[in-house]
Amino acid sequence: HDPRWGVLGAVGALPPAPGSPKPLPGHWCDPSGYWRLSPLPSEVDSLDEQWLGLRKERGLNFDVHLPGFHCYGIDLSLAARERGLRSYAIDAFVWHKHRGPNGYLISRREDSAKIRRRWSEDFMEEFQPSADYVERKWRKFLPFQTTSWTWGAP
C-alpha cells in the first residue's frame, strides 16, 4: 500500500518513548509466547531479524562492514530511512522457536541456554561491536531502538 517501502519484517519497534513500554507491532511466536500486536501493517523505526524482506531495486543491501552477526535489522531500517524509504512490520507470521540439545522445541525462554546467554558477558562482547558500529554510523537518527536494544536513550 506504500510505494516508498524499503524493508519489511514480521516484527518491529516503534520510536522510543521515555517511561512507556516498548511497542512492538508484529505477528510471531517465540519461547516468550504468541504475539499478534496490531495494527498491521505498521510503519516502524526498525525491524527484528527474524524475517526481513528488502526492496533491492532501491539500493538497500547488507553492510559488509558491520562487525559480527547482530544489528543488521536496525542497520537496514536506518539505511532505508536515509533513502527516504519506510520500514514496515507486516502480518507475516514467524514461528521463532529454539530447540534444546535434545532436539525438542523450547517452550519457555528460561529453558533455553541460548536465550539465557543473551544476558551474559560473553554475548555482550560479541554484540557490543555491532551496536557501537550502528550507533556511530547512524548517530544523526538517535535515539532509536530495536525489539531488544535502545541507542541514545535520554
Short mmCIF file of N, CA, C and O in Angstrom, two decimals, residues 44-115:
data_model
loop_
_atom_site.label_atom_id
_atom_site.label_comp_id
_atom_site.label_asym_id
_atom_site.label_seq_id
_atom_site.Cartn_x
_atom_site.Cartn_y
_atom_site.Cartn_z
N VAL A 44 7.42 1.20 11.21
CA VAL A 44 8.26 1.06 12.40
C VAL A 44 9.61 1.74 12.16
O VAL A 44 9.99 2.00 11.03
N ASP A 45 10.31 2.00 13.26
CA ASP A 45 11.67 2.53 13.17
C ASP A 45 12.66 1.47 12.76
O ASP A 45 13.62 1.73 12.05
N SER A 46 12.45 0.25 13.26
CA SER A 46 13.39 -0.83 12.98
C SER A 46 12.66 -2.16 12.94
O SER A 46 11.57 -2.29 13.47
N LEU A 47 13.32 -3.13 12.32
CA LEU A 47 12.76 -4.47 12.20
C LEU A 47 13.66 -5.49 12.85
O LEU A 47 14.89 -5.38 12.79
N ASP A 48 13.04 -6.48 13.47
CA ASP A 48 13.77 -7.58 14.06
C ASP A 48 14.26 -8.50 12.95
O ASP A 48 13.65 -8.60 11.88
N GLU A 49 15.35 -9.20 13.21
CA GLU A 49 15.99 -10.04 12.20
C GLU A 49 15.33 -11.39 12.00
O GLU A 49 15.83 -12.21 11.25
N GLN A 50 14.20 -11.65 12.65
CA GLN A 50 13.52 -12.94 12.47
C GLN A 50 13.26 -13.23 10.99
O GLN A 50 13.45 -14.35 10.52
N TRP A 51 12.77 -12.24 10.28
CA TRP A 51 12.47 -12.36 8.86
C TRP A 51 12.49 -10.94 8.29
O TRP A 51 11.88 -10.04 8.85
N LEU A 52 13.19 -10.75 7.17
CA LEU A 52 13.26 -9.44 6.54
C LEU A 52 13.03 -9.58 5.04
O LEU A 52 13.50 -10.54 4.42
N GLY A 53 12.35 -8.62 4.48
CA GLY A 53 12.20 -8.51 3.04
C GLY A 53 12.77 -7.18 2.60
O GLY A 53 12.42 -6.13 3.16
N LEU A 54 13.69 -7.20 1.64
CA LEU A 54 14.35 -5.97 1.17
C LEU A 54 13.85 -5.59 -0.21
O LEU A 54 13.63 -6.45 -1.05
N ARG A 55 13.78 -4.31 -0.44
CA ARG A 55 13.47 -3.81 -1.76
C ARG A 55 14.79 -3.43 -2.42
O ARG A 55 15.22 -2.28 -2.38
N LYS A 56 15.44 -4.42 -3.02
CA LYS A 56 16.81 -4.25 -3.51
C LYS A 56 16.91 -3.20 -4.62
O LYS A 56 17.94 -2.54 -4.73
N GLU A 57 15.88 -3.03 -5.44
CA GLU A 57 15.98 -2.02 -6.50
C GLU A 57 16.08 -0.60 -5.96
O GLU A 57 16.39 0.32 -6.70
N ARG A 58 15.87 -0.45 -4.67
CA ARG A 58 16.03 0.86 -4.02
C ARG A 58 17.45 1.05 -3.50
O ARG A 58 17.74 2.04 -2.84
N GLY A 59 18.34 0.10 -3.77
CA GLY A 59 19.73 0.25 -3.37
C GLY A 59 20.04 -0.23 -1.96
O GLY A 59 21.12 0.02 -1.44
N LEU A 60 19.11 -0.94 -1.35
CA LEU A 60 19.34 -1.45 0.00
C LEU A 60 20.10 -2.76 -0.06
O LEU A 60 19.83 -3.61 -0.90
N ASN A 61 21.06 -2.89 0.84
CA ASN A 61 21.85 -4.11 0.91
C ASN A 61 22.48 -4.21 2.30
O ASN A 61 22.55 -3.23 3.02
N PHE A 62 22.93 -5.39 2.65
CA PHE A 62 23.61 -5.59 3.93
C PHE A 62 24.96 -4.88 3.91
O PHE A 62 25.67 -4.89 2.91
N ASP A 63 25.30 -4.26 5.02
CA ASP A 63 26.57 -3.55 5.16
C ASP A 63 27.68 -4.56 5.44
O ASP A 63 27.70 -5.19 6.49
N VAL A 64 28.59 -4.71 4.50
CA VAL A 64 29.67 -5.69 4.65
C VAL A 64 30.65 -5.30 5.76
O VAL A 64 31.45 -6.12 6.19
N HIS A 65 30.59 -4.05 6.23
CA HIS A 65 31.50 -3.59 7.28
C HIS A 65 30.91 -3.75 8.68
O HIS A 65 31.62 -3.53 9.67
N LEU A 66 29.64 -4.12 8.78
CA LEU A 66 29.00 -4.32 10.07
C LEU A 66 29.68 -5.52 10.75
O LEU A 66 29.65 -6.63 10.23
N PRO A 67 30.33 -5.29 11.91
CA PRO A 67 31.03 -6.40 12.56
C PRO A 67 30.05 -7.38 13.22
O PRO A 67 29.04 -6.98 13.78
N GLY A 68 30.36 -8.64 13.14
CA GLY A 68 29.57 -9.64 13.82
C GLY A 68 28.27 -9.97 13.12
O GLY A 68 28.05 -9.64 11.95
N PHE A 69 27.39 -10.61 13.87
CA PHE A 69 26.12 -11.09 13.34
C PHE A 69 24.95 -10.47 14.09
O PHE A 69 23.97 -11.12 14.39
N HIS A 70 25.04 -9.21 14.40
CA HIS A 70 23.99 -8.54 15.16
C HIS A 70 23.68 -7.18 14.53
O HIS A 70 24.50 -6.63 13.80
N CYS A 71 22.50 -6.67 14.81
CA CYS A 71 22.10 -5.29 14.49
C CYS A 71 21.86 -5.03 13.00
O CYS A 71 21.75 -3.88 12.59
N TYR A 72 21.77 -6.06 12.17
CA TYR A 72 21.56 -5.78 10.75
C TYR A 72 20.13 -5.35 10.45
O TYR A 72 19.89 -4.65 9.48
N GLY A 73 19.17 -5.70 11.30
CA GLY A 73 17.79 -5.23 11.11
C GLY A 73 17.68 -3.73 11.28
O GLY A 73 17.08 -3.04 10.45
N ILE A 74 18.27 -3.19 12.35
CA ILE A 74 18.24 -1.74 12.55
C ILE A 74 19.08 -1.05 11.49
O ILE A 74 18.72 0.01 10.99
N ASP A 75 20.21 -1.63 11.11
CA ASP A 75 21.06 -1.02 10.10
C ASP A 75 20.30 -0.89 8.77
O ASP A 75 20.32 0.16 8.14
N LEU A 76 19.62 -1.95 8.35
CA LEU A 76 18.85 -1.89 7.10
C LEU A 76 17.68 -0.92 7.20
O LEU A 76 17.39 -0.18 6.25
N SER A 77 17.02 -0.89 8.35
CA SER A 77 15.90 0.04 8.54
C SER A 77 16.37 1.49 8.47
O SER A 77 15.71 2.34 7.86
N LEU A 78 17.51 1.78 9.07
CA LEU A 78 18.04 3.16 9.03
C LEU A 78 18.60 3.50 7.65
O LEU A 78 18.51 4.65 7.21
N ALA A 79 19.15 2.52 6.95
CA ALA A 79 19.60 2.74 5.58
C ALA A 79 18.40 3.09 4.70
O ALA A 79 18.48 3.97 3.83
N ALA A 80 17.26 2.44 4.93
CA ALA A 80 16.04 2.77 4.19
C ALA A 80 15.60 4.20 4.52
O ALA A 80 15.30 4.99 3.61
N ARG A 81 15.60 4.55 5.79
CA ARG A 81 15.21 5.91 6.19
C ARG A 81 16.11 6.95 5.53
O ARG A 81 15.64 7.98 5.06
N GLU A 82 17.41 6.66 5.47
CA GLU A 82 18.37 7.56 4.83
C GLU A 82 17.99 7.83 3.37
O GLU A 82 18.22 8.92 2.85
N ARG A 83 17.39 6.84 2.72
CA ARG A 83 16.99 6.97 1.31
C ARG A 83 15.56 7.47 1.14
O ARG A 83 15.02 7.45 0.04
N GLY A 84 14.92 7.86 2.25
CA GLY A 84 13.54 8.34 2.19
C GLY A 84 12.54 7.21 2.08
O GLY A 84 11.38 7.44 1.70
N LEU A 85 12.94 5.99 2.44
CA LEU A 85 12.07 4.83 2.39
C LEU A 85 11.58 4.48 3.78
O LEU A 85 12.15 4.94 4.78
N ARG A 86 10.56 3.65 3.84
CA ARG A 86 9.96 3.29 5.12
C ARG A 86 10.14 1.79 5.41
O ARG A 86 10.27 0.99 4.50
N SER A 87 10.08 1.47 6.69
CA SER A 87 10.13 0.09 7.15
C SER A 87 8.78 -0.26 7.77
O SER A 87 8.21 0.55 8.49
N TYR A 88 8.32 -1.47 7.49
CA TYR A 88 7.01 -1.91 7.98
C TYR A 88 7.07 -3.29 8.60
O TYR A 88 7.69 -4.20 8.04
N ALA A 89 6.40 -3.43 9.75
CA ALA A 89 6.07 -4.75 10.28
C ALA A 89 4.76 -5.14 9.61
O ALA A 89 3.81 -4.34 9.57
N ILE A 90 4.73 -6.33 9.03
CA ILE A 90 3.53 -6.79 8.31
C ILE A 90 3.03 -8.08 8.95
O ILE A 90 3.71 -8.69 9.77
N ASP A 91 1.84 -8.49 8.57
CA ASP A 91 1.27 -9.72 9.10
C ASP A 91 1.86 -10.90 8.35
O ASP A 91 1.24 -11.48 7.46
N ALA A 92 3.10 -11.23 8.69
CA ALA A 92 3.83 -12.35 8.09
C ALA A 92 4.31 -13.22 9.25
O ALA A 92 5.44 -13.09 9.71
N PHE A 93 3.42 -14.07 9.74
CA PHE A 93 3.68 -14.85 10.94
C PHE A 93 5.01 -15.60 10.84
O PHE A 93 5.33 -16.23 9.83
N VAL A 94 5.80 -15.51 11.92
CA VAL A 94 7.07 -16.23 12.02
C VAL A 94 7.03 -17.11 13.27
O VAL A 94 6.70 -16.63 14.37
N TRP A 95 7.34 -18.37 13.10
CA TRP A 95 7.49 -19.31 14.21
C TRP A 95 8.96 -19.27 14.60
O TRP A 95 9.79 -19.88 13.94
N HIS A 96 9.28 -18.51 15.62
CA HIS A 96 10.68 -18.25 16.00
C HIS A 96 10.98 -19.03 17.28
O HIS A 96 11.01 -18.50 18.37
N LYS A 97 11.16 -20.33 17.11
CA LYS A 97 11.39 -21.20 18.26
C LYS A 97 12.81 -21.73 18.24
O LYS A 97 13.44 -21.83 17.19
N HIS A 98 13.29 -22.08 19.39
CA HIS A 98 14.62 -22.68 19.54
C HIS A 98 14.47 -24.13 19.95
O HIS A 98 13.50 -24.50 20.60
N ARG A 99 15.46 -24.92 19.60
CA ARG A 99 15.48 -26.32 20.03
C ARG A 99 16.57 -26.49 21.08
O ARG A 99 17.62 -25.88 21.01
N GLY A 100 16.29 -27.34 22.03
CA GLY A 100 17.26 -27.66 23.07
C GLY A 100 18.24 -28.71 22.56
O GLY A 100 18.12 -29.22 21.44
N PRO A 101 19.20 -29.09 23.39
CA PRO A 101 20.21 -30.08 22.98
C PRO A 101 19.60 -31.43 22.63
O PRO A 101 20.18 -32.20 21.88
N ASN A 102 18.40 -31.72 23.15
CA ASN A 102 17.73 -32.98 22.86
C ASN A 102 16.93 -32.93 21.56
O ASN A 102 16.33 -33.92 21.16
N GLY A 103 16.88 -31.76 20.90
CA GLY A 103 16.16 -31.62 19.64
C GLY A 103 14.72 -31.18 19.79
O GLY A 103 14.05 -30.89 18.80
N TYR A 104 14.20 -31.11 21.02
CA TYR A 104 12.82 -30.70 21.23
C TYR A 104 12.71 -29.18 21.30
O TYR A 104 13.64 -28.50 21.74
N LEU A 105 11.54 -28.66 20.88
CA LEU A 105 11.32 -27.22 20.94
C LEU A 105 11.33 -26.72 22.37
O LEU A 105 10.81 -27.38 23.28
N ILE A 106 11.93 -25.56 22.56
CA ILE A 106 11.92 -24.88 23.85
C ILE A 106 10.57 -24.19 24.00
O ILE A 106 10.17 -23.42 23.13
N SER A 107 9.86 -24.46 25.06
CA SER A 107 8.55 -23.83 25.24
C SER A 107 8.61 -22.58 26.11
O SER A 107 7.72 -21.74 26.05
N ARG A 108 9.66 -22.46 26.92
CA ARG A 108 9.81 -21.28 27.78
C ARG A 108 11.23 -20.76 27.63
O ARG A 108 12.18 -21.54 27.57
N ARG A 109 11.38 -19.45 27.60
CA ARG A 109 12.70 -18.85 27.42
C ARG A 109 13.69 -19.27 28.51
O ARG A 109 14.87 -19.39 28.26
N GLU A 110 13.19 -19.52 29.71
CA GLU A 110 14.04 -19.92 30.82
C GLU A 110 14.70 -21.28 30.59
O GLU A 110 15.69 -21.62 31.21
N ASP A 111 14.11 -22.08 29.69
CA ASP A 111 14.63 -23.43 29.42
C ASP A 111 15.69 -23.45 28.33
O ASP A 111 16.19 -24.52 27.99
N SER A 112 16.03 -22.31 27.78
CA SER A 112 16.98 -22.26 26.66
C SER A 112 18.30 -21.65 27.10
O SER A 112 18.37 -20.47 27.45
N ALA A 113 19.36 -22.43 27.01
CA ALA A 113 20.69 -21.90 27.31
C ALA A 113 21.06 -20.80 26.32
O ALA A 113 21.70 -19.82 26.68
N LYS A 114 20.63 -20.94 25.08
CA LYS A 114 20.92 -19.94 24.05
C LYS A 114 20.29 -18.59 24.41
O LYS A 114 20.92 -17.54 24.29
N ILE A 115 19.05 -18.62 24.85
CA ILE A 115 18.37 -17.37 25.22
C ILE A 115 18.96 -16.80 26.50
O ILE A 115 19.20 -15.59 26.60
#
